[in-house]
Amino acid sequence: PDFLRLEGWRKSGSGDFARTVFEVVAHHRPTRGVRRHTVGDVNAALDRLGAARGADEKAAVMRALLDATDATQMFWITQVILKDVKIGYGEMAILRHYHQDAVDLYNLCCDLRRVCETLAVEGERLKRQDLEPGSLVKAMMASRVHSCAAALDAMRNKRFVIESKFDGERIQVHREGPDAFRYFTRNNNDFGPRGYDVLDRLFKARLRAPRCVLDGELVIWNKRDRTYAEFGYL
C-alpha cells in the first residue's frame, strides 16, 4: 500500500510528492526526535547520490539516509533532491545573516560557493575585488514601484532620464581576451551554445578594450523598416 501511494502521489493526498513521502515514512519512522545526521552528513550523502550510477547504488544511499532521519527531515531532504524548496525567504536576507559582506560579494560574482569559501570566518572583512571578465556579475535591475504617484514622488526635485523599454534579451558580454567572448543571461546561464558567438566578429571590429564586460539589452535592428525588430526575431 505504501508503494502504491508513492507511485500514485498525484492522485492521493495533497498531490505534493514530498508531503506524500512524509505521510508514508511516518508509518515506519518517528515524525521527530531522530538527530543522528548533521547537515554535513546529509550533504555528503547527497553528493554520493549524485555520483551513484545504477538504481541499486542509489537505493543503498537513500536507505542509509532514511535510516538516520525522521519523517520531517525526510520531507525536507526530498524537497532538496527535487530542488523544490520554497521557504518564502529571499537569498539576500540569508546572505545578510551569513556575513556582512556576503551580499556585496554575491552581487560581484553570482557564485554561492565562492561566497561561502571566501567569507568562511564571520569577523573577517572582504577585501574589495574588481570585476573580472569571465566571472559573472549580478545584473543591475530597475527598482519597482507600484503606482504612478510613487514613480513621480521618486523623481520629485531630482534630475532623471526617461528611456525607451527595448523588447530584447538582457545579456552580459564578457571579453576575456582578443578572441575570447562569453555571453550570459541575467539569470547567470551561459548563452554561448545558443549561437550568440555570431556576434564575436562585431565585437572584435568595434571594441578597442582587449578585456571588458558589457551589460545591456540585445535587440535586432531592421535595416529595411529602420526600427527595432520584435523580440521573436532574436
Short mmCIF file of C-alpha atoms in Angstrom, two decimals:
data_model
loop_
_atom_site.label_atom_id
_atom_site.label_comp_id
_atom_site.label_asym_id
_atom_site.label_seq_id
_atom_site.Cartn_x
_atom_site.Cartn_y
_atom_site.Cartn_z
CA PRO A 1 0.00 0.00 0.00
CA ASP A 2 2.84 2.44 0.78
CA PHE A 3 4.46 1.79 -2.60
CA LEU A 4 1.17 2.31 -4.41
CA ARG A 5 0.61 5.56 -2.55
CA LEU A 6 4.07 6.83 -3.52
CA GLU A 7 3.60 5.72 -7.10
CA GLY A 8 0.19 7.38 -7.29
CA TRP A 9 1.10 10.50 -5.33
CA ARG A 10 -0.56 12.84 -7.84
CA LYS A 11 -3.95 11.23 -7.22
CA SER A 12 -3.72 10.64 -3.50
CA GLY A 13 -3.33 13.07 -0.62
CA SER A 14 -2.36 16.65 -1.37
CA GLY A 15 -0.75 15.96 -4.74
CA ASP A 16 2.57 17.01 -3.18
CA PHE A 17 5.23 14.29 -3.53
CA ALA A 18 7.32 15.43 -0.55
CA ARG A 19 4.19 15.54 1.61
CA THR A 20 3.26 12.03 0.45
CA VAL A 21 6.78 10.84 1.34
CA PHE A 22 6.34 12.34 4.82
CA GLU A 23 3.00 10.58 5.34
CA VAL A 24 4.37 7.22 4.16
CA VAL A 25 7.67 7.48 6.06
CA ALA A 26 5.76 8.42 9.23
CA HIS A 27 4.32 4.88 9.25
CA HIS A 28 7.84 3.49 9.69
CA ARG A 29 9.88 6.28 11.26
CA PRO A 30 9.10 8.78 14.02
CA THR A 31 7.91 12.22 12.94
CA ARG A 32 10.52 13.88 15.17
CA GLY A 33 13.34 13.16 17.58
CA VAL A 34 15.90 11.43 15.34
CA ARG A 35 19.02 13.59 15.30
CA ARG A 36 21.84 11.34 14.14
CA HIS A 37 22.57 13.21 10.88
CA THR A 38 24.29 16.59 10.66
CA VAL A 39 23.88 18.98 7.72
CA GLY A 40 27.35 17.85 6.60
CA ASP A 41 26.26 14.20 6.71
CA VAL A 42 23.22 14.96 4.55
CA ASN A 43 25.32 16.98 2.11
CA ALA A 44 27.84 14.13 1.79
CA ALA A 45 25.01 11.64 1.23
CA LEU A 46 23.51 13.83 -1.49
CA ASP A 47 26.94 14.02 -3.16
CA ARG A 48 27.09 10.21 -3.14
CA LEU A 49 23.56 10.07 -4.53
CA GLY A 50 24.53 12.42 -7.37
CA ALA A 51 27.58 10.31 -8.21
CA ALA A 52 25.76 6.94 -7.98
CA ARG A 53 25.43 5.08 -11.27
CA GLY A 54 22.72 2.44 -11.08
CA ALA A 55 19.39 2.18 -9.28
CA ASP A 56 20.77 -0.31 -6.73
CA GLU A 57 23.58 2.04 -5.75
CA LYS A 58 21.17 4.98 -5.42
CA ALA A 59 18.74 2.87 -3.38
CA ALA A 60 21.54 1.98 -0.93
CA VAL A 61 22.39 5.66 -0.43
CA MET A 62 18.71 6.54 0.08
CA ARG A 63 18.20 3.65 2.51
CA ALA A 64 21.16 4.77 4.66
CA LEU A 65 19.86 8.33 4.57
CA LEU A 66 16.35 7.24 5.54
CA ASP A 67 17.59 5.12 8.45
CA ALA A 68 19.23 8.16 10.09
CA THR A 69 16.38 10.67 9.69
CA ASP A 70 12.86 11.14 10.97
CA ALA A 71 9.84 11.75 8.75
CA THR A 72 10.08 15.54 9.00
CA GLN A 73 13.73 15.55 7.95
CA MET A 74 12.93 13.20 5.07
CA PHE A 75 10.27 15.67 3.89
CA TRP A 76 12.89 18.43 3.58
CA ILE A 77 15.55 16.16 2.09
CA THR A 78 13.03 15.18 -0.61
CA GLN A 79 12.42 18.85 -1.36
CA VAL A 80 16.17 19.44 -1.63
CA ILE A 81 16.63 16.49 -4.03
CA LEU A 82 13.77 17.75 -6.19
CA LYS A 83 15.15 21.32 -6.00
CA ASP A 84 11.71 22.41 -4.88
CA VAL A 85 12.37 24.09 -1.54
CA LYS A 86 10.19 27.17 -1.16
CA ILE A 87 10.58 28.84 2.23
CA GLY A 88 9.38 32.34 1.33
CA TYR A 89 12.73 33.88 2.24
CA GLY A 90 14.95 35.58 -0.34
CA GLU A 91 18.62 34.72 -0.79
CA MET A 92 19.72 38.27 0.03
CA ALA A 93 18.19 38.08 3.51
CA ILE A 94 20.01 34.80 4.14
CA LEU A 95 23.29 36.22 2.83
CA ARG A 96 22.99 39.26 5.12
CA HIS A 97 22.77 36.92 8.11
CA TYR A 98 25.68 34.81 6.85
CA HIS A 99 28.24 37.64 6.63
CA GLN A 100 28.11 41.43 6.44
CA ASP A 101 29.98 41.39 3.10
CA ALA A 102 28.17 38.40 1.57
CA VAL A 103 25.64 40.42 -0.47
CA ASP A 104 28.41 42.62 -1.86
CA LEU A 105 30.49 39.64 -2.99
CA TYR A 106 27.50 37.74 -4.37
CA ASN A 107 26.49 40.75 -6.46
CA LEU A 108 30.02 40.78 -7.85
CA CYS A 109 30.41 37.08 -8.68
CA CYS A 110 26.96 35.36 -8.56
CA ASP A 111 28.72 32.30 -7.13
CA LEU A 112 27.44 30.95 -3.79
CA ARG A 113 30.35 28.54 -3.40
CA ARG A 114 32.83 31.40 -3.78
CA VAL A 115 30.87 33.49 -1.24
CA CYS A 116 30.87 30.69 1.34
CA GLU A 117 34.53 29.81 0.86
CA THR A 118 35.79 33.42 0.76
CA LEU A 119 33.74 34.56 3.77
CA ALA A 120 34.09 31.45 5.93
CA VAL A 121 35.14 33.48 9.00
CA GLU A 122 32.42 35.81 10.27
CA GLY A 123 34.64 38.57 11.64
CA GLU A 124 36.99 38.86 8.66
CA ARG A 125 36.02 41.64 6.23
CA LEU A 126 36.10 41.21 2.48
CA LYS A 127 38.90 42.89 0.59
CA ARG A 128 37.07 44.64 -2.22
CA GLN A 129 37.74 42.90 -5.54
CA ASP A 130 37.49 44.31 -9.02
CA LEU A 131 35.21 42.81 -11.62
CA GLU A 132 36.92 40.15 -13.70
CA PRO A 133 35.82 39.37 -17.29
CA GLY A 134 34.61 35.77 -17.34
CA SER A 135 33.33 35.97 -13.75
CA LEU A 136 29.63 36.81 -13.66
CA VAL A 137 28.41 39.98 -12.01
CA LYS A 138 24.79 40.24 -10.96
CA ALA A 139 22.78 42.24 -13.48
CA MET A 140 21.65 45.67 -12.27
CA MET A 141 17.85 45.64 -12.41
CA ALA A 142 15.42 48.53 -12.27
CA SER A 143 13.70 49.24 -8.96
CA ARG A 144 9.97 48.58 -8.98
CA VAL A 145 7.27 50.97 -7.80
CA HIS A 146 3.59 50.11 -7.69
CA SER A 147 1.89 53.32 -8.82
CA CYS A 148 2.41 56.40 -10.98
CA ALA A 149 2.26 58.54 -7.83
CA ALA A 150 5.15 56.56 -6.32
CA ALA A 151 7.19 56.98 -9.51
CA LEU A 152 6.55 60.74 -9.58
CA ASP A 153 7.46 61.01 -5.91
CA ALA A 154 10.76 59.18 -6.54
CA MET A 155 11.64 61.69 -9.28
CA ARG A 156 10.49 64.84 -7.48
CA ASN A 157 13.13 67.56 -7.24
CA LYS A 158 15.74 65.26 -8.81
CA ARG A 159 17.37 65.06 -12.20
CA PHE A 160 16.20 61.99 -14.08
CA VAL A 161 16.27 60.35 -17.51
CA ILE A 162 13.39 58.60 -19.29
CA GLU A 163 14.34 56.00 -21.87
CA SER A 164 12.50 53.55 -24.09
CA LYS A 165 11.95 49.99 -22.92
CA PHE A 166 13.59 47.75 -25.51
CA ASP A 167 11.99 44.36 -26.06
CA GLY A 168 15.09 42.23 -26.26
CA GLU A 169 17.28 39.86 -24.28
CA ARG A 170 19.14 41.08 -21.20
CA ILE A 171 22.68 39.86 -21.70
CA GLN A 172 26.24 40.24 -20.47
CA VAL A 173 29.13 40.01 -22.90
CA HIS A 174 32.49 39.20 -21.34
CA ARG A 175 35.60 39.75 -23.43
CA GLU A 176 38.32 37.72 -21.73
CA GLY A 177 40.93 38.25 -24.43
CA PRO A 178 41.33 39.39 -28.06
CA ASP A 179 39.40 36.38 -29.43
CA ALA A 180 37.58 35.10 -26.33
CA PHE A 181 33.97 36.15 -25.77
CA ARG A 182 31.31 34.70 -23.44
CA TYR A 183 27.59 35.50 -23.31
CA PHE A 184 25.46 35.23 -20.16
CA THR A 185 21.79 35.80 -19.34
CA ARG A 186 20.64 37.86 -16.34
CA ASN A 187 19.91 34.52 -14.61
CA ASN A 188 23.56 33.52 -15.00
CA ASN A 189 23.01 30.99 -17.79
CA ASP A 190 25.72 30.59 -20.42
CA PHE A 191 24.28 31.72 -23.76
CA GLY A 192 27.24 30.53 -25.82
CA PRO A 193 25.54 27.34 -27.10
CA ARG A 194 22.61 29.39 -28.45
CA GLY A 195 24.70 30.82 -31.27
CA TYR A 196 25.46 34.30 -29.99
CA ASP A 197 29.09 33.76 -30.95
CA VAL A 198 27.96 35.10 -34.33
CA LEU A 199 28.47 38.49 -32.65
CA ASP A 200 32.16 37.83 -31.99
CA ARG A 201 33.13 39.43 -35.31
CA LEU A 202 31.19 42.59 -34.48
CA PHE A 203 32.81 43.00 -31.08
CA LYS A 204 36.30 42.26 -32.41
CA ALA A 205 35.85 45.00 -35.01
CA ARG A 206 34.25 47.60 -32.71
CA LEU A 207 35.71 47.08 -29.23
CA ARG A 208 39.11 48.57 -28.54
CA ALA A 209 39.38 47.23 -24.98
CA PRO A 210 41.04 43.77 -25.00
CA ARG A 211 39.22 42.82 -21.76
CA CYS A 212 35.84 44.23 -20.71
CA VAL A 213 32.25 43.47 -19.67
CA LEU A 214 29.17 44.81 -21.46
CA ASP A 215 25.80 44.64 -19.70
CA GLY A 216 22.74 45.60 -21.71
CA GLU A 217 19.77 44.65 -23.86
CA LEU A 218 20.37 42.64 -27.02
CA VAL A 219 18.00 43.74 -29.80
CA ILE A 220 17.85 43.41 -33.59
CA TRP A 221 17.76 46.43 -35.89
CA ASN A 222 15.63 46.07 -39.02
CA LYS A 223 17.53 47.95 -41.74
CA ARG A 224 14.62 47.97 -44.16
CA ASP A 225 12.00 49.35 -41.77
CA ARG A 226 14.54 51.34 -39.74
CA THR A 227 13.16 50.15 -36.42
CA TYR A 228 13.90 47.56 -33.75
CA ALA A 229 12.57 44.11 -34.58
CA GLU A 230 10.16 42.25 -32.31
CA PHE A 231 11.51 40.00 -29.56
CA GLY A 232 10.79 36.81 -31.50
CA TYR A 233 13.37 37.67 -34.16
CA LEU A 234 16.17 37.05 -31.69
#
